Amino acid sequence: MAPFFGYRRAAAGTQPEYAHSVYKSTAKRAPSRPLVHVPHTLSEITGPSFAASMIDVKACDLTQQHSAPPLGERIIVSGRVLDEDARPAPRTLVEVWQANAAGRYRHAIDQHNAPLDPNFAGAGHALTDERGNFRFVTIRPGSYPWKNHYNAWRPAHIHFSVFGPAFATRLVTQMYFPGDPLLPFDPIFNCVSDENARNRLVCQFDWDTTECDHALGYRFDIVLSGRDAAPWEESHSK
């Protein structure tokens, strides 16, 4: 059997700590014992794979899923899924979910007294092309209160789930908007201690994808873990 290599682990400081005191829910969610290191096997570094026939091509436009357009500011969110070596991740499943323009999710747990929008479900998915590109049309989500601390409000954000080429590269993250005044006060955003990594969670306004008389464009590139390279370069360069 041909040898295989695992994926690089995240660099220190670039991922949130499991326990983050100002994000109070982590007190119950964080593990209380040392983590068990599980080596990557063939199961973790291969699959799942998604065929285009499995994807609803209409699911990438969250403004066209009902009989009428949703309320709110229409936006276009696009980008590329890459690995750490800047190689594209083709045929990768990208899923999004978000609150509506009033800051409310269509979910039974969300009892915020903002209105629900009957024409906005708040979820979609797409498959990246051969160059790792994805594109969603949606509405800009609203901020909403949460119970982390007194007068706590979440910045506007969109949740992303990206599978990448293997189970080991699965990524769940959040995309924020530039200039949001709530970002400095948000425990979830600020639990990423590395400033550069934290700033990569903020999308960038993009003229190239902004459509005249239709929607503003925002770019959000997503970088997955890359494969460990075999240690051959030094010996071959001698």
PDB file of C-alpha atoms in Angstrom:
ATOM      1  CA  MET A   1       0.000   0.000   0.000  1.00  0.00           C
ATOM      2  CA  ALA A   2       1.289   3.468  -0.874  1.00  0.00           C
ATOM      3  CA  PRO A   3       2.182   5.634   2.146  1.00  0.00           C
ATOM      4  CA  PHE A   4      -0.122   8.469   3.126  1.00  0.00           C
ATOM      5  CA  PHE A   5       0.390  11.568   5.185  1.00  0.00           C
ATOM      6  CA  GLY A   6      -1.808  13.343   7.671  1.00  0.00           C
ATOM      7  CA  TYR A   7      -2.782  16.995   7.674  1.00  0.00           C
ATOM      8  CA  ARG A   8      -0.887  19.732   9.464  1.00  0.00           C
ATOM      9  CA  ARG A   9      -2.283  20.672  12.841  1.00  0.00           C
ATOM     10  CA  ALA A  10      -3.263  24.304  13.363  1.00  0.00           C
ATOM     11  CA  ALA A  11      -0.475  26.663  14.424  1.00  0.00           C
ATOM     12  CA  ALA A  12      -0.542  27.738  18.066  1.00  0.00           C
ATOM     13  CA  GLY A  13      -2.700  30.782  18.725  1.00  0.00           C
ATOM     14  CA  THR A  14      -4.604  30.669  15.441  1.00  0.00           C
ATOM     15  CA  GLN A  15      -7.572  28.731  16.841  1.00  0.00           C
ATOM     16  CA  PRO A  16      -9.800  29.634  19.799  1.00  0.00           C
ATOM     17  CA  GLU A  17      -9.054  28.007  23.126  1.00  0.00           C
ATOM     18  CA  TYR A  18     -11.661  25.494  24.227  1.00  0.00           C
ATOM     19  CA  ALA A  19     -12.152  27.393  27.481  1.00  0.00           C
ATOM     20  CA  HIS A  20     -12.498  31.160  27.129  1.00  0.00           C
ATOM     21  CA  SER A  21     -13.739  32.795  30.317  1.00  0.00           C
ATOM     22  CA  VAL A  22     -15.474  35.781  28.707  1.00  0.00           C
ATOM     23  CA  TYR A  23     -17.395  33.407  26.421  1.00  0.00           C
ATOM     24  CA  LYS A  24     -19.398  31.870  29.228  1.00  0.00           C
ATOM     25  CA  SER A  25     -20.799  28.854  27.377  1.00  0.00           C
ATOM     26  CA  THR A  26     -17.303  27.413  27.055  1.00  0.00           C
ATOM     27  CA  ALA A  27     -17.304  26.706  30.798  1.00  0.00           C
ATOM     28  CA  LYS A  28     -19.663  23.809  30.083  1.00  0.00           C
ATOM     29  CA  ARG A  29     -18.430  22.920  26.610  1.00  0.00           C
ATOM     30  CA  ALA A  30     -14.661  22.850  27.124  1.00  0.00           C
ATOM     31  CA  PRO A  31     -13.047  19.480  27.925  1.00  0.00           C
ATOM     32  CA  SER A  32     -11.925  19.132  31.534  1.00  0.00           C
ATOM     33  CA  ARG A  33      -9.246  16.521  30.818  1.00  0.00           C
ATOM     34  CA  PRO A  34      -6.230  16.507  28.480  1.00  0.00           C
ATOM     35  CA  LEU A  35      -7.108  15.802  24.873  1.00  0.00           C
ATOM     36  CA  VAL A  36      -6.273  12.426  23.383  1.00  0.00           C
ATOM     37  CA  HIS A  37      -4.180  12.794  20.232  1.00  0.00           C
ATOM     38  CA  VAL A  38      -5.719  10.652  17.483  1.00  0.00           C
ATOM     39  CA  PRO A  39      -3.403   9.966  14.523  1.00  0.00           C
ATOM     40  CA  HIS A  40      -4.831  10.598  11.070  1.00  0.00           C
ATOM     41  CA  THR A  41      -5.615   7.362   9.281  1.00  0.00           C
ATOM     42  CA  LEU A  42      -6.900   6.719   5.785  1.00  0.00           C
ATOM     43  CA  SER A  43     -10.449   7.340   7.052  1.00  0.00           C
ATOM     44  CA  GLU A  44      -9.593  10.897   8.174  1.00  0.00           C
ATOM     45  CA  ILE A  45      -7.557  11.983   5.151  1.00  0.00           C
ATOM     46  CA  THR A  46      -9.890  10.786   2.390  1.00  0.00           C
ATOM     47  CA  GLY A  47     -13.445  11.781   1.581  1.00  0.00           C
ATOM     48  CA  PRO A  48     -16.172  12.674   1.642  1.00  0.00           C
ATOM     49  CA  SER A  49     -16.540  13.490  -2.035  1.00  0.00           C
ATOM     50  CA  PHE A  50     -19.527  15.280  -3.520  1.00  0.00           C
ATOM     51  CA  ALA A  51     -20.823  14.989  -7.058  1.00  0.00           C
ATOM     52  CA  ALA A  52     -22.429  17.967  -8.752  1.00  0.00           C
ATOM     53  CA  SER A  53     -25.596  15.911  -9.162  1.00  0.00           C
ATOM     54  CA  MET A  54     -25.980  15.858  -5.356  1.00  0.00           C
ATOM     55  CA  ILE A  55     -26.097  19.657  -5.099  1.00  0.00           C
ATOM     56  CA  ASP A  56     -29.179  21.827  -5.535  1.00  0.00           C
ATOM     57  CA  VAL A  57     -27.876  24.562  -7.836  1.00  0.00           C
ATOM     58  CA  LYS A  58     -30.570  26.955  -6.562  1.00  0.00           C
ATOM     59  CA  ALA A  59     -29.400  26.599  -2.949  1.00  0.00           C
ATOM     60  CA  CYS A  60     -26.598  29.137  -3.444  1.00  0.00           C
ATOM     61  CA  ASP A  61     -29.125  31.981  -3.827  1.00  0.00           C
ATOM     62  CA  LEU A  62     -30.867  32.463  -0.486  1.00  0.00           C
ATOM     63  CA  THR A  63     -32.994  35.272  -1.960  1.00  0.00           C
ATOM     64  CA  GLN A  64     -34.733  32.984  -4.485  1.00  0.00           C
ATOM     65  CA  GLN A  65     -35.864  30.113  -2.280  1.00  0.00           C
ATOM     66  CA  HIS A  66     -39.442  31.351  -1.730  1.00  0.00           C
ATOM     67  CA  SER A  67     -42.307  32.988  -3.557  1.00  0.00           C
ATOM     68  CA  ALA A  68     -41.051  36.523  -2.896  1.00  0.00           C
ATOM     69  CA  PRO A  69     -37.686  38.118  -2.120  1.00  0.00           C
ATOM     70  CA  PRO A  70     -36.679  38.452   1.541  1.00  0.00           C
ATOM     71  CA  LEU A  71     -36.491  41.800   3.302  1.00  0.00           C
ATOM     72  CA  GLY A  72     -33.088  43.375   3.803  1.00  0.00           C
ATOM     73  CA  GLU A  73     -29.959  44.458   1.963  1.00  0.00           C
ATOM     74  CA  ARG A  74     -29.055  42.004  -0.792  1.00  0.00           C
ATOM     75  CA  ILE A  75     -25.364  41.029  -0.862  1.00  0.00           C
ATOM     76  CA  ILE A  76     -23.088  38.692  -2.824  1.00  0.00           C
ATOM     77  CA  VAL A  77     -20.529  36.694  -0.851  1.00  0.00           C
ATOM     78  CA  SER A  78     -17.855  34.925  -2.876  1.00  0.00           C
ATOM     79  CA  GLY A  79     -14.350  33.611  -2.437  1.00  0.00           C
ATOM     80  CA  ARG A  80     -12.056  30.635  -2.840  1.00  0.00           C
ATOM     81  CA  VAL A  81     -11.383  27.588  -0.698  1.00  0.00           C
ATOM     82  CA  LEU A  82      -7.626  26.907  -0.609  1.00  0.00           C
ATOM     83  CA  ASP A  83      -5.211  24.763   1.355  1.00  0.00           C
ATOM     84  CA  GLU A  84      -2.189  26.168   3.210  1.00  0.00           C
ATOM     85  CA  ASP A  85      -0.082  25.818   0.058  1.00  0.00           C
ATOM     86  CA  ALA A  86      -2.527  28.064  -1.872  1.00  0.00           C
ATOM     87  CA  ARG A  87      -3.832  25.155  -3.904  1.00  0.00           C
ATOM     88  CA  PRO A  88      -7.547  25.273  -4.739  1.00  0.00           C
ATOM     89  CA  ALA A  89      -9.950  22.826  -3.148  1.00  0.00           C
ATOM     90  CA  PRO A  90     -12.277  21.815  -6.005  1.00  0.00           C
ATOM     91  CA  ARG A  91     -15.684  20.152  -5.571  1.00  0.00           C
ATOM     92  CA  THR A  92     -15.772  21.128  -1.902  1.00  0.00           C
ATOM     93  CA  LEU A  93     -19.128  21.426  -0.154  1.00  0.00           C
ATOM     94  CA  VAL A  94     -19.618  24.900   1.368  1.00  0.00           C
ATOM     95  CA  GLU A  95     -22.678  25.398   3.591  1.00  0.00           C
ATOM     96  CA  VAL A  96     -23.928  28.667   5.098  1.00  0.00           C
ATOM     97  CA  TRP A  97     -26.552  29.615   7.662  1.00  0.00           C
ATOM     98  CA  GLN A  98     -27.450  32.962   9.178  1.00  0.00           C
ATOM     99  CA  ALA A  99     -29.995  35.199  10.869  1.00  0.00           C
ATOM    100  CA  ASN A 100     -32.376  37.294   8.792  1.00  0.00           C
ATOM    101  CA  ALA A 101     -32.109  41.058   8.319  1.00  0.00           C
ATOM    102  CA  ALA A 102     -33.818  41.626  11.686  1.00  0.00           C
ATOM    103  CA  GLY A 103     -31.324  39.403  13.504  1.00  0.00           C
ATOM    104  CA  ARG A 104     -33.449  36.296  13.979  1.00  0.00           C
ATOM    105  CA  TYR A 105     -32.875  32.669  12.991  1.00  0.00           C
ATOM    106  CA  ARG A 106     -35.659  30.452  11.745  1.00  0.00           C
ATOM    107  CA  HIS A 107     -35.193  28.021  14.609  1.00  0.00           C
ATOM    108  CA  ALA A 108     -37.394  27.045  17.527  1.00  0.00           C
ATOM    109  CA  ILE A 109     -34.697  27.954  20.063  1.00  0.00           C
ATOM    110  CA  ASP A 110     -34.481  31.531  18.790  1.00  0.00           C
ATOM    111  CA  GLN A 111     -37.188  33.454  20.641  1.00  0.00           C
ATOM    112  CA  HIS A 112     -35.747  36.941  20.031  1.00  0.00           C
ATOM    113  CA  ASN A 113     -38.707  39.286  19.559  1.00  0.00           C
ATOM    114  CA  ALA A 114     -37.498  40.414  16.134  1.00  0.00           C
ATOM    115  CA  PRO A 115     -39.790  39.418  13.235  1.00  0.00           C
ATOM    116  CA  LEU A 116     -39.362  36.248  11.202  1.00  0.00           C
ATOM    117  CA  ASP A 117     -39.251  36.640   7.434  1.00  0.00           C
ATOM    118  CA  PRO A 118     -41.482  34.081   5.666  1.00  0.00           C
ATOM    119  CA  ASN A 119     -39.342  34.473   2.547  1.00  0.00           C
ATOM    120  CA  PHE A 120     -35.994  33.774   4.175  1.00  0.00           C
ATOM    121  CA  ALA A 121     -34.926  30.368   5.486  1.00  0.00           C
ATOM    122  CA  GLY A 122     -31.356  31.454   6.204  1.00  0.00           C
ATOM    123  CA  ALA A 123     -29.499  28.407   4.871  1.00  0.00           C
ATOM    124  CA  GLY A 124     -27.830  27.393   1.624  1.00  0.00           C
ATOM    125  CA  HIS A 125     -25.000  25.419   0.097  1.00  0.00           C
ATOM    126  CA  ALA A 126     -22.743  25.344  -2.936  1.00  0.00           C
ATOM    127  CA  LEU A 127     -19.986  23.234  -4.470  1.00  0.00           C
ATOM    128  CA  THR A 128     -16.686  24.904  -5.353  1.00  0.00           C
ATOM    129  CA  ASP A 129     -15.556  24.820  -8.974  1.00  0.00           C
ATOM    130  CA  GLU A 130     -12.222  23.504 -10.242  1.00  0.00           C
ATOM    131  CA  ARG A 131     -10.438  26.647  -8.992  1.00  0.00           C
ATOM    132  CA  GLY A 132     -12.024  26.456  -5.554  1.00  0.00           C
ATOM    133  CA  ASN A 133     -14.469  29.318  -6.183  1.00  0.00           C
ATOM    134  CA  PHE A 134     -17.846  29.637  -4.456  1.00  0.00           C
ATOM    135  CA  ARG A 135     -20.576  32.289  -4.625  1.00  0.00           C
ATOM    136  CA  PHE A 136     -23.703  32.990  -2.567  1.00  0.00           C
ATOM    137  CA  VAL A 137     -26.430  35.591  -2.945  1.00  0.00           C
ATOM    138  CA  THR A 138     -28.101  36.437   0.361  1.00  0.00           C
ATOM    139  CA  ILE A 139     -29.109  39.355   2.569  1.00  0.00           C
ATOM    140  CA  ARG A 140     -26.962  41.065   5.147  1.00  0.00           C
ATOM    141  CA  PRO A 141     -27.836  39.536   8.539  1.00  0.00           C
ATOM    142  CA  GLY A 142     -28.834  41.703  11.464  1.00  0.00           C
ATOM    143  CA  SER A 143     -27.200  41.840  14.881  1.00  0.00           C
ATOM    144  CA  TYR A 144     -29.012  40.178  17.752  1.00  0.00           C
ATOM    145  CA  PRO A 145     -28.881  40.028  21.558  1.00  0.00           C
ATOM    146  CA  TRP A 146     -27.591  36.991  23.381  1.00  0.00           C
ATOM    147  CA  LYS A 147     -27.336  36.048  27.045  1.00  0.00           C
ATOM    148  CA  ASN A 148     -23.565  35.876  27.475  1.00  0.00           C
ATOM    149  CA  HIS A 149     -23.478  39.031  29.624  1.00  0.00           C
ATOM    150  CA  TYR A 150     -25.526  42.151  30.275  1.00  0.00           C
ATOM    151  CA  ASN A 151     -26.540  43.958  27.059  1.00  0.00           C
ATOM    152  CA  ALA A 152     -24.597  41.499  24.902  1.00  0.00           C
ATOM    153  CA  TRP A 153     -25.071  41.717  21.113  1.00  0.00           C
ATOM    154  CA  ARG A 154     -23.546  39.550  18.401  1.00  0.00           C
ATOM    155  CA  PRO A 155     -22.038  41.335  15.401  1.00  0.00           C
ATOM    156  CA  ALA A 156     -23.592  40.565  12.031  1.00  0.00           C
ATOM    157  CA  HIS A 157     -22.151  37.281  10.806  1.00  0.00           C
ATOM    158  CA  ILE A 158     -22.644  34.326   8.491  1.00  0.00           C
ATOM    159  CA  HIS A 159     -21.775  30.777   9.562  1.00  0.00           C
ATOM    160  CA  PHE A 160     -19.716  28.642   7.166  1.00  0.00           C
ATOM    161  CA  SER A 161     -19.124  24.897   7.118  1.00  0.00           C
ATOM    162  CA  VAL A 162     -16.501  23.639   4.654  1.00  0.00           C
ATOM    163  CA  PHE A 163     -15.637  19.967   4.232  1.00  0.00           C
ATOM    164  CA  GLY A 164     -12.496  20.272   2.150  1.00  0.00           C
ATOM    165  CA  PRO A 165     -10.917  17.140   0.644  1.00  0.00           C
ATOM    166  CA  ALA A 166     -11.175  15.045   3.811  1.00  0.00           C
ATOM    167  CA  PHE A 167     -12.854  14.710   7.193  1.00  0.00           C
ATOM    168  CA  ALA A 168      -9.679  16.017   8.854  1.00  0.00           C
ATOM    169  CA  THR A 169     -10.001  19.345   7.021  1.00  0.00           C
ATOM    170  CA  ARG A 170     -13.617  20.013   8.022  1.00  0.00           C
ATOM    171  CA  LEU A 171     -13.918  23.638   9.102  1.00  0.00           C
ATOM    172  CA  VAL A 172     -16.798  25.475  10.778  1.00  0.00           C
ATOM    173  CA  THR A 173     -16.292  29.215  11.109  1.00  0.00           C
ATOM    174  CA  GLN A 174     -17.999  32.608  11.020  1.00  0.00           C
ATOM    175  CA  MET A 175     -17.635  35.493   8.585  1.00  0.00           C
ATOM    176  CA  TYR A 176     -17.928  39.062   9.902  1.00  0.00           C
ATOM    177  CA  PHE A 177     -18.320  42.394   8.122  1.00  0.00           C
ATOM    178  CA  PRO A 178     -15.753  45.215   7.989  1.00  0.00           C
ATOM    179  CA  GLY A 179     -16.368  48.234  10.195  1.00  0.00           C
ATOM    180  CA  ASP A 180     -18.887  46.527  12.489  1.00  0.00           C
ATOM    181  CA  PRO A 181     -18.802  48.505  15.776  1.00  0.00           C
ATOM    182  CA  LEU A 182     -19.669  45.368  17.771  1.00  0.00           C
ATOM    183  CA  LEU A 183     -16.502  43.453  16.817  1.00  0.00           C
ATOM    184  CA  PRO A 184     -14.297  44.845  19.631  1.00  0.00           C
ATOM    185  CA  PHE A 185     -16.886  43.718  22.189  1.00  0.00           C
ATOM    186  CA  ASP A 186     -17.663  40.228  20.892  1.00  0.00           C
ATOM    187  CA  PRO A 187     -16.157  37.370  22.962  1.00  0.00           C
ATOM    188  CA  ILE A 188     -16.512  34.833  20.159  1.00  0.00           C
ATOM    189  CA  PHE A 189     -14.661  36.959  17.601  1.00  0.00           C
ATOM    190  CA  ASN A 190     -11.991  37.955  20.103  1.00  0.00           C
ATOM    191  CA  CYS A 191     -11.323  34.480  21.462  1.00  0.00           C
ATOM    192  CA  VAL A 192      -8.895  34.047  18.558  1.00  0.00           C
ATOM    193  CA  SER A 193      -5.727  35.427  20.132  1.00  0.00           C
ATOM    194  CA  ASP A 194      -3.698  35.769  16.929  1.00  0.00           C
ATOM    195  CA  GLU A 195      -4.617  39.140  15.392  1.00  0.00           C
ATOM    196  CA  ASN A 196      -3.867  38.105  11.808  1.00  0.00           C
ATOM    197  CA  ALA A 197      -5.944  34.954  12.143  1.00  0.00           C
ATOM    198  CA  ARG A 198      -8.743  36.952  13.757  1.00  0.00           C
ATOM    199  CA  ASN A 199      -8.754  39.504  10.946  1.00  0.00           C
ATOM    200  CA  ARG A 200      -9.145  36.722   8.395  1.00  0.00           C
ATOM    201  CA  LEU A 201     -12.641  36.215   9.797  1.00  0.00           C
ATOM    202  CA  VAL A 202     -13.642  39.645   8.423  1.00  0.00           C
ATOM    203  CA  CYS A 203     -14.688  39.716   4.769  1.00  0.00           C
ATOM    204  CA  GLN A 204     -13.606  42.470   2.407  1.00  0.00           C
ATOM    205  CA  PHE A 205     -15.812  44.724   0.313  1.00  0.00           C
ATOM    206  CA  ASP A 206     -15.305  43.785  -3.347  1.00  0.00           C
ATOM    207  CA  TRP A 207     -16.056  46.074  -6.281  1.00  0.00           C
ATOM    208  CA  ASP A 208     -15.371  43.285  -8.781  1.00  0.00           C
ATOM    209  CA  THR A 209     -18.323  41.213  -7.588  1.00  0.00           C
ATOM    210  CA  THR A 210     -20.615  44.148  -6.774  1.00  0.00           C
ATOM    211  CA  GLU A 211     -23.464  44.184  -9.316  1.00  0.00           C
ATOM    212  CA  CYS A 212     -24.883  47.480 -10.505  1.00  0.00           C
ATOM    213  CA  ASP A 213     -28.412  48.158  -9.214  1.00  0.00           C
ATOM    214  CA  HIS A 214     -28.493  44.728  -7.590  1.00  0.00           C
ATOM    215  CA  ALA A 215     -26.127  43.917  -4.698  1.00  0.00           C
ATOM    216  CA  LEU A 216     -22.874  44.817  -2.957  1.00  0.00           C
ATOM    217  CA  GLY A 217     -20.112  42.204  -3.179  1.00  0.00           C
ATOM    218  CA  TYR A 218     -17.952  40.853  -0.355  1.00  0.00           C
ATOM    219  CA  ARG A 219     -14.978  38.497  -0.618  1.00  0.00           C
ATOM    220  CA  PHE A 220     -14.222  35.812   1.948  1.00  0.00           C
ATOM    221  CA  ASP A 221     -11.416  33.361   1.165  1.00  0.00           C
ATOM    222  CA  ILE A 222     -11.165  30.232   3.304  1.00  0.00           C
ATOM    223  CA  VAL A 223      -7.882  28.410   3.944  1.00  0.00           C
ATOM    224  CA  LEU A 224      -7.937  24.778   5.042  1.00  0.00           C
ATOM    225  CA  SER A 225      -5.117  22.734   6.527  1.00  0.00           C
ATOM    226  CA  GLY A 226      -2.660  21.460   3.949  1.00  0.00           C
ATOM    227  CA  ARG A 227      -1.005  18.063   3.770  1.00  0.00           C
ATOM    228  CA  ASP A 228       2.258  17.397   5.574  1.00  0.00           C
ATOM    229  CA  ALA A 229       5.011  17.117   2.983  1.00  0.00           C
ATOM    230  CA  ALA A 230       7.389  14.149   3.029  1.00  0.00           C
ATOM    231  CA  PRO A 231      10.830  15.319   4.330  1.00  0.00           C
ATOM    232  CA  TRP A 232      12.666  14.873   1.070  1.00  0.00           C
ATOM    233  CA  GLU A 233      13.828  18.367   0.074  1.00  0.00           C
ATOM    234  CA  GLU A 234      17.053  18.611   2.130  1.00  0.00           C
ATOM    235  CA  SER A 235      18.368  15.198   1.186  1.00  0.00           C
ATOM    236  CA  HIS A 236      17.590  15.743  -2.497  1.00  0.00           C
ATOM    237  CA  SER A 237      19.199  19.190  -2.539  1.00  0.00           C
ATOM    238  CA  LYS A 238      22.623  17.925  -1.432  1.00  0.00           C
TER     239      LYS A 238
END
